[in-house]
Structure formats: C-alpha cells, structure tokens
CSV table of C-alpha atoms in Angstrom, one decimal:
chain,number,residue,atom,x,y,z
A,1,MET,CA,13.8,40.5,-28.0
A,2,SER,CA,14.4,39.5,-31.6
A,3,HIS,CA,15.5,42.4,-33.8
A,4,THR,CA,15.1,42.9,-37.6
A,5,ALA,CA,17.5,45.1,-39.5
A,6,GLU,CA,17.4,46.7,-42.9
A,7,LEU,CA,20.6,47.9,-44.6
A,8,ILE,CA,20.4,50.9,-46.9
A,9,ALA,CA,23.4,51.7,-49.0
A,10,VAL,CA,23.5,55.2,-50.5
A,11,GLY,CA,25.5,55.9,-53.6
A,12,THR,CA,24.8,56.2,-57.3
A,13,GLU,CA,28.2,54.4,-58.0
A,14,LEU,CA,26.7,51.3,-56.5
A,15,LEU,CA,23.6,51.4,-58.8
A,16,LEU,CA,25.9,51.9,-61.8
A,17,GLY,CA,28.0,48.9,-60.9
A,18,ASN,CA,31.1,51.0,-60.6
A,19,ILE,CA,31.8,49.4,-57.2
A,20,CYS,CA,30.5,46.3,-55.4
A,21,ASN,CA,28.5,46.7,-52.2
A,22,THR,CA,30.9,44.8,-50.0
A,23,ASP,CA,29.7,46.8,-46.9
A,24,ALA,CA,26.4,45.0,-47.0
A,25,GLN,CA,27.9,41.6,-47.1
A,26,MET,CA,30.2,42.4,-44.1
A,27,ILE,CA,27.5,44.0,-42.0
A,28,SER,CA,25.0,41.1,-42.7
A,29,GLN,CA,27.6,38.6,-41.5
A,30,ALA,CA,28.2,40.6,-38.4
A,31,LEU,CA,24.5,40.9,-37.6
A,32,SER,CA,24.0,37.2,-38.2
A,33,GLN,CA,26.6,36.5,-35.6
A,34,LEU,CA,24.5,38.6,-33.2
A,35,GLY,CA,21.3,36.8,-34.0
A,36,ILE,CA,19.8,39.9,-35.7
A,37,ASN,CA,17.6,39.1,-38.7
A,38,VAL,CA,18.4,40.9,-42.0
A,39,PHE,CA,15.4,40.7,-44.3
A,40,TYR,CA,16.1,43.5,-46.8
A,41,HIS,CA,19.1,45.2,-48.5
A,42,THR,CA,18.3,48.4,-50.2
A,43,VAL,CA,20.5,50.4,-52.6
A,44,VAL,CA,19.5,53.9,-53.5
A,45,GLY,CA,21.3,56.6,-55.5
A,46,ASP,CA,22.3,60.1,-54.4
A,47,ASN,CA,18.8,61.4,-54.8
A,48,PRO,CA,17.1,62.9,-51.7
A,49,GLU,CA,13.6,62.0,-52.7
A,50,ARG,CA,14.3,58.4,-53.5
A,51,ALA,CA,16.5,58.1,-50.4
A,52,LYS,CA,13.7,59.4,-48.2
A,53,ALA,CA,11.3,57.0,-49.8
A,54,ALA,CA,13.6,54.1,-49.1
A,55,VAL,CA,13.9,55.2,-45.4
A,56,GLU,CA,10.1,55.4,-45.1
A,57,ILE,CA,9.7,51.9,-46.3
A,58,ALA,CA,12.4,50.6,-44.0
A,59,LYS,CA,10.8,52.2,-41.0
A,60,LYS,CA,7.7,50.1,-41.5
A,61,ARG,CA,9.5,46.7,-41.6
A,62,ALA,CA,12.6,47.0,-39.4
A,63,ASP,CA,13.5,48.1,-35.9
A,64,ILE,CA,17.1,48.7,-36.8
A,65,ILE,CA,18.1,50.7,-39.9
A,66,ILE,CA,21.8,50.8,-40.8
A,67,THR,CA,22.9,53.1,-43.6
A,68,THR,CA,26.3,53.2,-45.4
A,69,GLY,CA,27.7,56.0,-47.4
A,70,GLY,CA,26.6,59.6,-47.9
A,71,LEU,CA,28.4,61.0,-44.9
A,72,GLY,CA,31.2,62.9,-46.7
A,73,PRO,CA,31.8,66.6,-47.4
A,74,THR,CA,30.4,66.9,-50.9
A,75,CYS,CA,27.0,68.1,-52.0
A,76,ASP,CA,25.8,64.5,-52.9
A,77,ASP,CA,26.5,63.3,-49.4
A,78,LEU,CA,22.9,63.5,-48.2
A,79,THR,CA,22.3,60.6,-45.8
A,80,LYS,CA,22.3,62.6,-42.6
A,81,GLN,CA,19.9,65.2,-44.1
A,82,VAL,CA,17.5,62.5,-45.3
A,83,LEU,CA,17.5,60.5,-42.0
A,84,ALA,CA,17.1,63.7,-39.9
A,85,GLU,CA,14.2,64.9,-42.0
A,86,SER,CA,12.6,61.4,-42.0
A,87,PHE,CA,12.7,61.2,-38.2
A,88,GLY,CA,11.9,64.9,-37.5
A,89,LYS,CA,15.3,65.9,-36.2
A,90,GLN,CA,17.5,69.0,-36.8
A,91,LEU,CA,21.2,68.8,-37.8
A,92,VAL,CA,23.4,70.5,-35.3
A,93,PHE,CA,27.1,71.2,-35.3
A,94,HIS,CA,29.2,68.9,-33.1
A,95,GLU,CA,32.4,70.7,-32.1
A,96,GLU,CA,34.2,67.6,-30.8
A,97,SER,CA,33.7,65.8,-34.2
A,98,ALA,CA,34.9,68.9,-35.9
A,99,GLN,CA,38.1,68.9,-33.9
A,100,ARG,CA,38.6,65.3,-34.6
A,101,ILE,CA,38.3,66.1,-38.4
A,102,ARG,CA,40.9,68.9,-38.0
A,103,SER,CA,43.2,66.6,-36.1
A,104,TYR,CA,42.9,63.9,-38.7
A,105,PHE,CA,44.0,66.3,-41.4
A,106,GLU,CA,46.9,67.5,-39.3
A,107,THR,CA,48.1,64.0,-38.4
A,108,TYR,CA,47.4,62.0,-41.6
A,109,LEU,CA,47.1,64.6,-44.4
A,110,PRO,CA,49.6,67.3,-43.4
A,111,HIS,CA,50.3,68.3,-47.0
A,112,ARG,CA,46.6,68.8,-47.8
A,113,THR,CA,44.6,71.9,-47.0
A,114,MET,CA,41.4,71.1,-45.2
A,115,THR,CA,38.6,72.9,-47.0
A,116,GLU,CA,35.6,74.2,-45.0
A,117,ASN,CA,33.2,71.8,-46.6
A,118,ASN,CA,34.9,69.0,-44.6
A,119,LEU,CA,33.2,70.4,-41.5
A,120,GLN,CA,29.8,69.5,-42.9
A,121,GLN,CA,30.7,66.0,-41.7
A,122,ALA,CA,30.4,67.4,-38.1
A,123,MET,CA,26.7,68.3,-38.7
A,124,LEU,CA,24.8,65.5,-36.9
A,125,PRO,CA,21.2,64.8,-35.9
A,126,GLU,CA,20.3,66.4,-32.6
A,127,GLY,CA,20.4,64.1,-29.6
A,128,CYS,CA,22.4,61.4,-31.4
A,129,THR,CA,25.3,59.3,-30.0
A,130,VAL,CA,28.4,60.0,-32.1
A,131,LEU,CA,30.3,56.9,-33.3
A,132,ASP,CA,33.9,58.2,-33.5
A,133,ASN,CA,35.7,57.3,-36.7
A,134,ASP,CA,39.4,56.7,-36.0
A,135,TRP,CA,39.9,55.5,-39.6
A,136,GLY,CA,38.6,58.4,-41.6
A,137,THR,CA,37.1,61.9,-41.3
A,138,ALA,CA,33.3,61.2,-41.4
A,139,PRO,CA,31.9,60.3,-37.9
A,140,GLY,CA,29.1,57.8,-37.7
A,141,CYS,CA,26.1,58.2,-35.4
A,142,THR,CA,23.1,56.5,-33.9
A,143,PHE,CA,19.8,57.5,-32.4
A,144,VAL,CA,16.4,55.9,-31.5
A,145,SER,CA,13.2,57.5,-32.8
A,146,ASP,CA,9.7,56.1,-33.5
A,147,GLY,CA,10.8,52.7,-32.1
A,148,VAL,CA,13.6,52.4,-34.6
A,149,ARG,CA,17.3,52.5,-34.0
A,150,VAL,CA,19.2,54.2,-36.7
A,151,ILE,CA,22.9,53.7,-37.3
A,152,MET,CA,24.8,55.7,-39.9
A,153,LEU,CA,28.2,54.5,-41.1
A,154,PRO,CA,30.7,55.8,-43.6
A,155,GLY,CA,30.8,54.0,-47.0
A,156,PRO,CA,34.6,53.3,-47.6
A,157,PRO,CA,34.9,49.6,-46.8
A,158,ARG,CA,38.1,50.0,-44.7
A,159,GLU,CA,36.3,52.6,-42.5
A,160,CYS,CA,33.0,50.8,-42.5
A,161,ARG,CA,34.5,47.4,-41.4
A,162,ALA,CA,36.4,49.0,-38.5
A,163,MET,CA,33.4,51.0,-37.4
A,164,VAL,CA,31.2,47.8,-37.4
A,165,GLU,CA,33.8,45.9,-35.4
A,166,HIS,CA,34.7,48.5,-32.9
A,167,ARG,CA,31.5,50.7,-32.6
A,168,VAL,CA,28.4,48.9,-33.9
A,169,ILE,CA,28.9,45.3,-32.6
A,170,PRO,CA,29.6,46.5,-29.0
A,171,LEU,CA,26.5,48.8,-29.3
A,172,LEU,CA,24.2,46.1,-30.5
A,173,LYS,CA,25.5,43.6,-27.9
A,174,SER,CA,24.6,46.0,-25.2
A,175,LEU,CA,21.0,46.0,-26.5
A,176,SER,CA,20.7,42.3,-26.3
A,177,ASP,CA,19.1,40.6,-23.3
A,178,GLY,CA,21.5,37.6,-23.6
A,179,VAL,CA,24.7,36.4,-25.2
A,180,ILE,CA,24.7,34.9,-28.7
A,181,CYS,CA,27.6,32.6,-29.7
A,182,SER,CA,28.2,30.9,-33.1
A,183,ARG,CA,30.5,28.2,-34.2
A,184,THR,CA,31.2,27.5,-37.9
A,185,LEU,CA,32.1,24.0,-39.2
A,186,LYS,CA,33.9,24.0,-42.5
A,187,LEU,CA,33.4,21.0,-44.9
A,188,PHE,CA,35.0,19.9,-48.1
A,189,GLY,CA,33.9,17.0,-50.3
A,190,ILE,CA,30.1,17.4,-50.0
A,191,GLY,CA,27.7,19.6,-51.9
A,192,GLU,CA,25.3,22.0,-50.3
A,193,SER,CA,22.1,20.2,-51.5
A,194,ASN,CA,23.4,16.9,-50.2
A,195,MET,CA,24.3,18.4,-46.9
A,196,GLU,CA,21.0,20.2,-46.5
A,197,SER,CA,19.0,17.1,-47.4
A,198,GLN,CA,20.7,15.2,-44.6
A,199,LEU,CA,20.0,18.0,-42.1
A,200,HIS,CA,16.6,19.3,-43.3
A,201,GLU,CA,14.4,17.8,-40.6
A,202,GLN,CA,16.9,18.5,-37.9
A,203,MET,CA,17.2,22.2,-38.8
A,204,LEU,CA,13.5,22.6,-38.9
A,205,ALA,CA,13.1,21.1,-35.4
A,206,MET,CA,15.9,23.2,-33.9
A,207,GLN,CA,15.1,26.5,-32.1
A,208,ASN,CA,18.0,27.2,-29.8
A,209,PRO,CA,20.6,26.3,-30.9
A,210,THR,CA,19.9,26.8,-34.5
A,211,LEU,CA,21.8,25.3,-37.5
A,212,ALA,CA,22.2,27.0,-40.9
A,213,PRO,CA,24.1,25.7,-44.0
A,214,TYR,CA,26.0,28.0,-46.3
A,215,ALA,CA,27.6,27.2,-49.7
A,216,LYS,CA,30.9,28.7,-50.8
A,217,GLU,CA,32.8,28.1,-54.0
A,218,GLY,CA,33.8,24.4,-53.8
A,219,GLU,CA,33.0,23.9,-50.1
A,220,CYS,CA,30.3,24.3,-47.5
A,221,GLU,CA,29.8,25.7,-44.0
A,222,LEU,CA,27.5,24.8,-41.1
A,223,ARG,CA,26.9,27.5,-38.6
A,224,ILE,CA,25.6,26.6,-35.1
A,225,THR,CA,24.2,29.5,-33.1
A,226,ALA,CA,23.0,29.6,-29.5
A,227,LYS,CA,21.6,32.2,-27.3
A,228,ALA,CA,21.9,32.1,-23.5
A,229,SER,CA,22.4,34.3,-20.5
A,230,THR,CA,26.2,33.8,-20.4
A,231,GLU,CA,28.8,32.9,-23.0
A,232,GLU,CA,29.7,29.8,-21.0
A,233,GLU,CA,26.2,28.6,-21.2
A,234,ALA,CA,25.9,29.3,-24.9
A,235,GLN,CA,29.1,27.5,-25.7
A,236,SER,CA,28.0,24.5,-23.7
A,237,MET,CA,24.8,24.4,-25.9
A,238,LEU,CA,26.9,24.4,-29.0
A,239,ASP,CA,29.1,21.4,-27.9
A,240,PRO,CA,26.6,18.5,-28.4
A,241,VAL,CA,25.4,19.9,-31.7
A,242,GLU,CA,29.0,20.0,-33.0
A,243,GLN,CA,29.7,16.5,-31.8
A,244,GLN,CA,26.6,15.2,-33.5
A,245,LEU,CA,27.6,16.9,-36.8
A,246,ARG,CA,31.1,15.4,-36.5
A,247,GLN,CA,29.7,12.0,-36.1
A,248,GLN,CA,27.4,12.5,-39.1
A,249,PHE,CA,29.9,14.1,-41.5
A,250,GLY,CA,33.2,12.7,-40.2
A,251,ASP,CA,36.4,13.6,-42.0
A,252,LEU,CA,34.5,15.9,-44.4
A,253,ILE,CA,34.9,18.5,-41.6
A,254,TYR,CA,38.3,20.1,-41.9
A,255,GLY,CA,38.0,22.7,-39.2
A,256,VAL,CA,36.0,24.9,-36.9
A,257,ASP,CA,36.0,28.7,-37.2
A,258,ILE,CA,38.9,28.5,-39.6
A,259,PRO,CA,39.0,30.8,-42.7
A,260,ASN,CA,39.8,28.2,-45.4
A,261,LEU,CA,41.5,25.0,-46.4
A,262,GLU,CA,44.9,26.6,-47.1
A,263,THR,CA,45.0,27.9,-43.5
A,264,CYS,CA,44.3,24.4,-42.3
A,265,VAL,CA,47.1,23.1,-44.5
A,266,SER,CA,49.5,25.8,-43.3
A,267,GLN,CA,48.8,25.1,-39.7
A,268,LEU,CA,49.3,21.3,-40.1
A,269,LEU,CA,52.6,21.9,-41.9
A,270,ARG,CA,53.8,24.3,-39.2
A,271,GLU,CA,52.8,21.9,-36.4
A,272,GLN,CA,54.7,19.0,-38.0
A,273,GLY,CA,57.7,21.0,-39.2
A,274,LEU,CA,57.1,20.2,-42.8
A,275,THR,CA,57.2,22.2,-46.1
A,276,LEU,CA,55.1,22.2,-49.2
A,277,GLY,CA,55.9,22.7,-52.9
A,278,THR,CA,53.5,22.9,-55.9
A,279,ALA,CA,53.6,21.8,-59.5
A,280,GLU,CA,50.6,23.4,-61.3
A,281,SER,CA,49.4,23.0,-64.9
A,282,CYS,CA,45.7,23.8,-65.3
A,283,THR,CA,45.5,25.9,-62.1
A,284,GLY,CA,48.3,28.3,-63.3
A,285,GLY,CA,49.8,29.1,-59.9
A,286,LEU,CA,46.6,29.5,-58.0
A,287,ALA,CA,47.6,27.1,-55.3
A,288,ALA,CA,50.9,29.0,-54.8
A,289,LYS,CA,49.0,32.3,-54.6
A,290,ARG,CA,46.6,30.9,-52.0
A,291,MET,CA,49.5,29.7,-49.9
A,292,THR,CA,51.5,33.0,-50.2
A,293,ASP,CA,48.4,35.0,-49.3
A,294,LEU,CA,48.8,33.7,-45.8
A,295,PRO,CA,51.0,35.5,-43.3
A,296,GLY,CA,54.2,33.5,-42.4
A,297,ALA,CA,53.9,31.4,-45.5
A,298,SER,CA,57.7,31.3,-46.0
A,299,GLN,CA,57.9,29.0,-43.0
A,300,VAL,CA,56.0,26.2,-44.7
A,301,PHE,CA,55.9,26.9,-48.4
A,302,LYS,CA,59.0,26.3,-50.5
A,303,GLY,CA,57.6,27.6,-53.8
A,304,GLY,CA,55.8,26.5,-56.9
A,305,VAL,CA,56.3,25.7,-60.6
A,306,VAL,CA,53.7,26.6,-63.2
A,307,CYS,CA,54.2,23.8,-65.7
A,308,TYR,CA,51.7,24.8,-68.3
A,309,THR,CA,53.4,23.2,-71.3
A,310,ASN,CA,54.7,19.6,-71.7
A,311,GLU,CA,58.2,21.1,-72.3
A,312,VAL,CA,58.3,22.5,-68.8
A,313,LYS,CA,56.8,19.4,-67.3
A,314,HIS,CA,59.6,17.4,-68.8
A,315,SER,CA,62.6,19.7,-68.6
A,316,VAL,CA,62.0,21.4,-65.2
A,317,LEU,CA,60.0,18.8,-63.2
A,318,GLY,CA,61.4,15.7,-64.8
A,319,VAL,CA,58.2,14.1,-66.1
A,320,ARG,CA,59.5,11.4,-68.5
A,321,GLN,CA,58.8,12.0,-72.1
A,322,GLU,CA,57.5,8.4,-72.5
A,323,THR,CA,54.9,9.2,-69.8
A,324,LEU,CA,53.7,12.3,-71.7
A,325,ASP,CA,53.7,10.4,-75.0
A,326,GLN,CA,51.9,7.3,-73.7
A,327,TYR,CA,49.4,8.8,-71.2
A,328,GLY,CA,49.3,12.5,-72.0
A,329,ALA,CA,49.7,15.6,-69.8
A,330,VAL,CA,46.3,15.0,-68.2
A,331,SER,CA,46.8,11.6,-66.7
A,332,ARG,CA,47.2,9.8,-63.4
A,333,GLU,CA,50.8,9.0,-64.3
A,334,THR,CA,51.8,12.6,-65.1
A,335,ALA,CA,50.2,13.9,-62.0
A,336,ALA,CA,52.3,11.4,-59.9
A,337,GLU,CA,55.5,12.4,-61.6
A,338,LEU,CA,54.7,16.1,-61.2
A,339,ALA,CA,54.2,15.7,-57.5
A,340,ARG,CA,57.5,13.9,-57.1
A,341,GLY,CA,59.2,16.5,-59.2
A,342,ALA,CA,57.9,19.3,-57.0
A,343,CYS,CA,59.5,17.6,-53.9
A,344,ARG,CA,62.8,17.1,-55.8
A,345,VAL,CA,63.1,20.4,-57.5
A,346,LEU,CA,61.8,22.6,-54.7
A,347,GLY,CA,63.3,20.6,-51.8
A,348,SER,CA,59.9,20.3,-50.1
A,349,ASP,CA,58.7,17.5,-47.8
A,350,VAL,CA,55.4,17.3,-49.5
A,351,GLY,CA,54.6,18.0,-53.2
A,352,ILE,CA,51.2,18.5,-54.8
A,353,SER,CA,50.3,18.6,-58.5
A,354,MET,CA,47.3,19.6,-60.5
A,355,THR,CA,46.9,18.7,-64.2
A,356,GLY,CA,43.7,18.7,-66.1
A,357,VAL,CA,41.4,20.2,-68.7
A,358,ALA,CA,40.0,23.6,-67.5
A,359,GLY,CA,38.4,24.3,-70.9
A,360,PRO,CA,36.7,25.8,-72.7
A,361,ASP,CA,37.6,23.0,-75.1
A,362,PRO,CA,38.5,19.3,-74.6
A,363,ASP,CA,42.2,18.5,-74.8
A,364,GLU,CA,44.0,15.2,-75.7
A,365,GLY,CA,40.6,13.7,-76.3
A,366,LYS,CA,39.8,14.2,-72.6
A,367,PRO,CA,36.7,16.1,-71.4
A,368,VAL,CA,36.6,19.5,-69.8
A,369,GLY,CA,36.6,19.2,-66.0
A,370,LEU,CA,38.8,16.1,-65.8
A,371,VAL,CA,41.6,16.9,-63.3
A,372,TYR,CA,44.2,14.7,-61.6
A,373,CYS,CA,45.6,15.9,-58.3
A,374,GLY,CA,48.7,14.3,-57.0
A,375,ILE,CA,50.5,14.3,-53.7
A,376,ALA,CA,53.9,13.0,-52.9
A,377,ARG,CA,55.9,12.5,-49.7
A,378,GLY,CA,59.1,10.6,-49.6
A,379,ASP,CA,58.7,7.4,-51.7
A,380,GLN,CA,54.9,7.5,-51.5
A,381,VAL,CA,52.7,9.1,-54.1
A,382,TRP,CA,48.9,9.2,-54.4
A,383,VAL,CA,46.7,10.6,-57.2
A,384,LYS,CA,43.0,11.5,-57.1
A,385,GLU,CA,40.9,11.8,-60.3
A,386,THR,CA,38.1,14.3,-60.2
A,387,ARG,CA,35.4,15.6,-62.5
A,388,LEU,CA,34.8,19.2,-61.8
A,389,GLY,CA,32.1,20.4,-64.2
A,390,GLN,CA,32.4,22.8,-67.1
A,391,ALA,CA,33.1,26.3,-65.7
A,392,ARG,CA,36.8,27.2,-66.1
A,393,ASP,CA,37.2,29.3,-62.9
A,394,ARG,CA,35.2,26.7,-60.9
A,395,ILE,CA,37.4,23.9,-62.2
A,396,ARG,CA,40.6,25.7,-61.3
A,397,ASN,CA,39.4,26.6,-57.8
A,398,SER,CA,38.0,23.1,-57.1
A,399,ALA,CA,41.3,21.5,-58.2
A,400,VAL,CA,43.3,23.6,-55.8
A,401,LEU,CA,40.9,22.8,-52.9
A,402,THR,CA,41.1,19.1,-53.8
A,403,ALA,CA,44.9,19.2,-53.7
A,404,PHE,CA,44.9,21.1,-50.4
A,405,ASP,CA,42.5,18.5,-49.0
A,406,LEU,CA,44.9,15.7,-50.0
A,407,VAL,CA,47.5,17.5,-47.9
A,408,ARG,CA,45.1,17.8,-45.0
A,409,ARG,CA,44.3,14.1,-45.2
A,410,LEU,CA,47.9,13.0,-45.5
A,411,LEU,CA,49.0,15.0,-42.5
A,412,THR,CA,46.1,13.9,-40.3
A,413,GLY,CA,46.3,10.2,-41.1
A,414,LEU,CA,43.1,10.0,-43.1
A,415,PRO,CA,42.7,8.0,-46.3
A,416,VAL,CA,44.2,10.1,-49.1
A,417,GLU,CA,42.7,8.7,-52.2
C-alpha cells in the first residue's frame, strides 16, 4: 500500500524566520527513502486554534501525519493537546516516561533542579505507543485513529534526527508490505535541466524501479528506488538501471551513495597514499575548509594557502612577477604556477589552485565568473578555464568543486582538462 504523509511543524519561531525548518528537510528525505509520498509541509505557530485547523486539513489528505515541536514543558507547547483533541483522545500520565525524564535530569543535568512542569512532557494520548527519547526529555509518541497514523516528534534538530533514525524509520518499515531500497548516483559537470532532458521519457516510463533527479549547488543526483519482497531482490532491480546510467553519463558520475566530491577526493588520496595542498585566491580557503570538515583529513590534507593578493602569490607561493605583470592574477599561467607552488611550499603530492573573478565587479578587465583551476603533480600541471555565472557564492562553490573534480580525474586516470 502506498502511503501519503504530511509534515506539520509547530512553532512561532519558524514563522518569524528565527530558525530554519531543517527537521522537515531531514524527515522528507527519510520518507522518500521509504517510498512514502510527502505532498505537503505545513508550519503553524503556537496557537491552538490554528494548529487544530492545520491538523483537520491534514487528516483529509494524508494517512500519516508527522508533527515536530510543541512537546516541551512550557505553556506554548501545545502539540499533544491539539492532536489529542482532534482525534478524540484524552491525555494520560505515563509514569515510565516521567521516570525517564527524572533520570535524564539526574544523569545529564545534575546541577539543575527539575521543575514540576517538566512532567507535563509525560502527559500522552491514551492508547499511544511511546517513542522513547534517549537524546532529550520530551518523549515522542504514535497512534492510529480515523485511518490516520499520527507521529509526534520533538523539535530540536539533534533530538528529531535521532528519533527519526532510531524510532520512526523502524516503525514505518514495519508497516510496509515490502522492502524499499534506493541508490543515489552523484554527478558533476552536467546541469539538472540537461540531465533531466536526457532522461525525461525514461523516467516517465519507469514504475518500479523509479528514477528521480535532484539538483544541488554545482552538482546533480540521480536516485534509483526499487520495491520488492526482499532487499536482495530490490538491489538486483537497481543494478541494471545503474549500469545503464553509467553508460549514458560515463565519467560525469563520481560516486554512488557518497556525500560529496571532497569525500571522493579524500578516499582516492587515502587509497593511493597521496596528500593534497591548496592555493586559493578567489575561493578564500573554501577548499581547505571542505577538506578539513572531513574526519581523518590530516592523513591526506597537508594544508592550504589563501593567496588573495598578488604579493602573497609571489612571495609565498613563488608565482613569478613577470607572470603576474604579463598575464594577470586571473590567468591560466598564474593558476599553473600556484598549483606548483602549493606542492612545493606545502610538501604535498598534489596541488590545486583557484584564481578568478568572484565579483561583484570585473577585475583586470576580466569578467565576473571567469575562474582558472589548476592541478599539479610532479612535473605535470593542468589548468581548466571555467565560466561560472554571476553570483559570488555560486562562483566560489563551483570553483572548489571544479578543482576537486580535477583531483578525482587525475587519480582515476580520466582526462583532466
């Protein structure tokens, strides 16, 4: 049976824009992996009448309602009261949850006095299944009424994510009459519209497995999803689709079920026992940040130099003054010398460089969006010229991805330029 879910986030702070609704994004991704359709996201403030109206609408168009927020101890935490009233249930005191709340304070907050209003969190709809919260004080819960499954989760993202992973996903999997498996191919070097146009007819014709494209900043994803009676059967259904996509898109695919390009680069460097160094002008250290965000980065990343001025390009990384004078900082020649300089100064096996015009104004008579990315290894150096649009943040991000893709290509034997 196909399920349709609606997410209801409760909290005036969301409506005011004080915080972003990251819970909804995370839950939607999890439900998509389970093959559950999410057609609506609703955000409602801490107002019981408006919250109840939102629930009444959701009951008519979804068979799964998942709420986030409003389970805490204060007077504006009203989610349980609203859901109980909407489905004709009473709130009852759950002693086991109350004891868990007391234990949480004793274990994790020993220097704070637990006030009595914290026990409001142990008031739960009669007949519900409690979803224990090992990451905070407010328990979640679930019940079925009027043909709708209701799932209530705490709002803090750290707690909500853990509850979805360890409580909600196992619950929803148990409701399924089969197994749903997905595989995500990551691509760099093709736009979403180009990719979608090549796959449009194929995606319309597919039913099981299905194929869905997703655009991310500077790259794209293709998610294949299959449903079968067993995981082995579902995986075997994914294999031929993946092979067909690999034949179609070739070396634009940089990985499967991998978080990002920098992870791909880090894995390749580690496998080959190599190290990387960066020389960054227009990207201002963004490539180094992406590398050092990864656990274990010190094994493969030597360091980086932010060479924003010509003085630093020359005095630190050894770019010749005549190169800067003749060709300018934004040039193929400067990018090549920066990449070599990164290897020499940082002692890395591979060096990458990014120099360009991130805007908002042209520089050296060169247009906004013009970026040269260089890569050096030993005596060899390659430079790629790119035109990356007009938006400053997008230019910087795309430049870093382009440089990482050069590393990926070099280390896998693909054409670099």
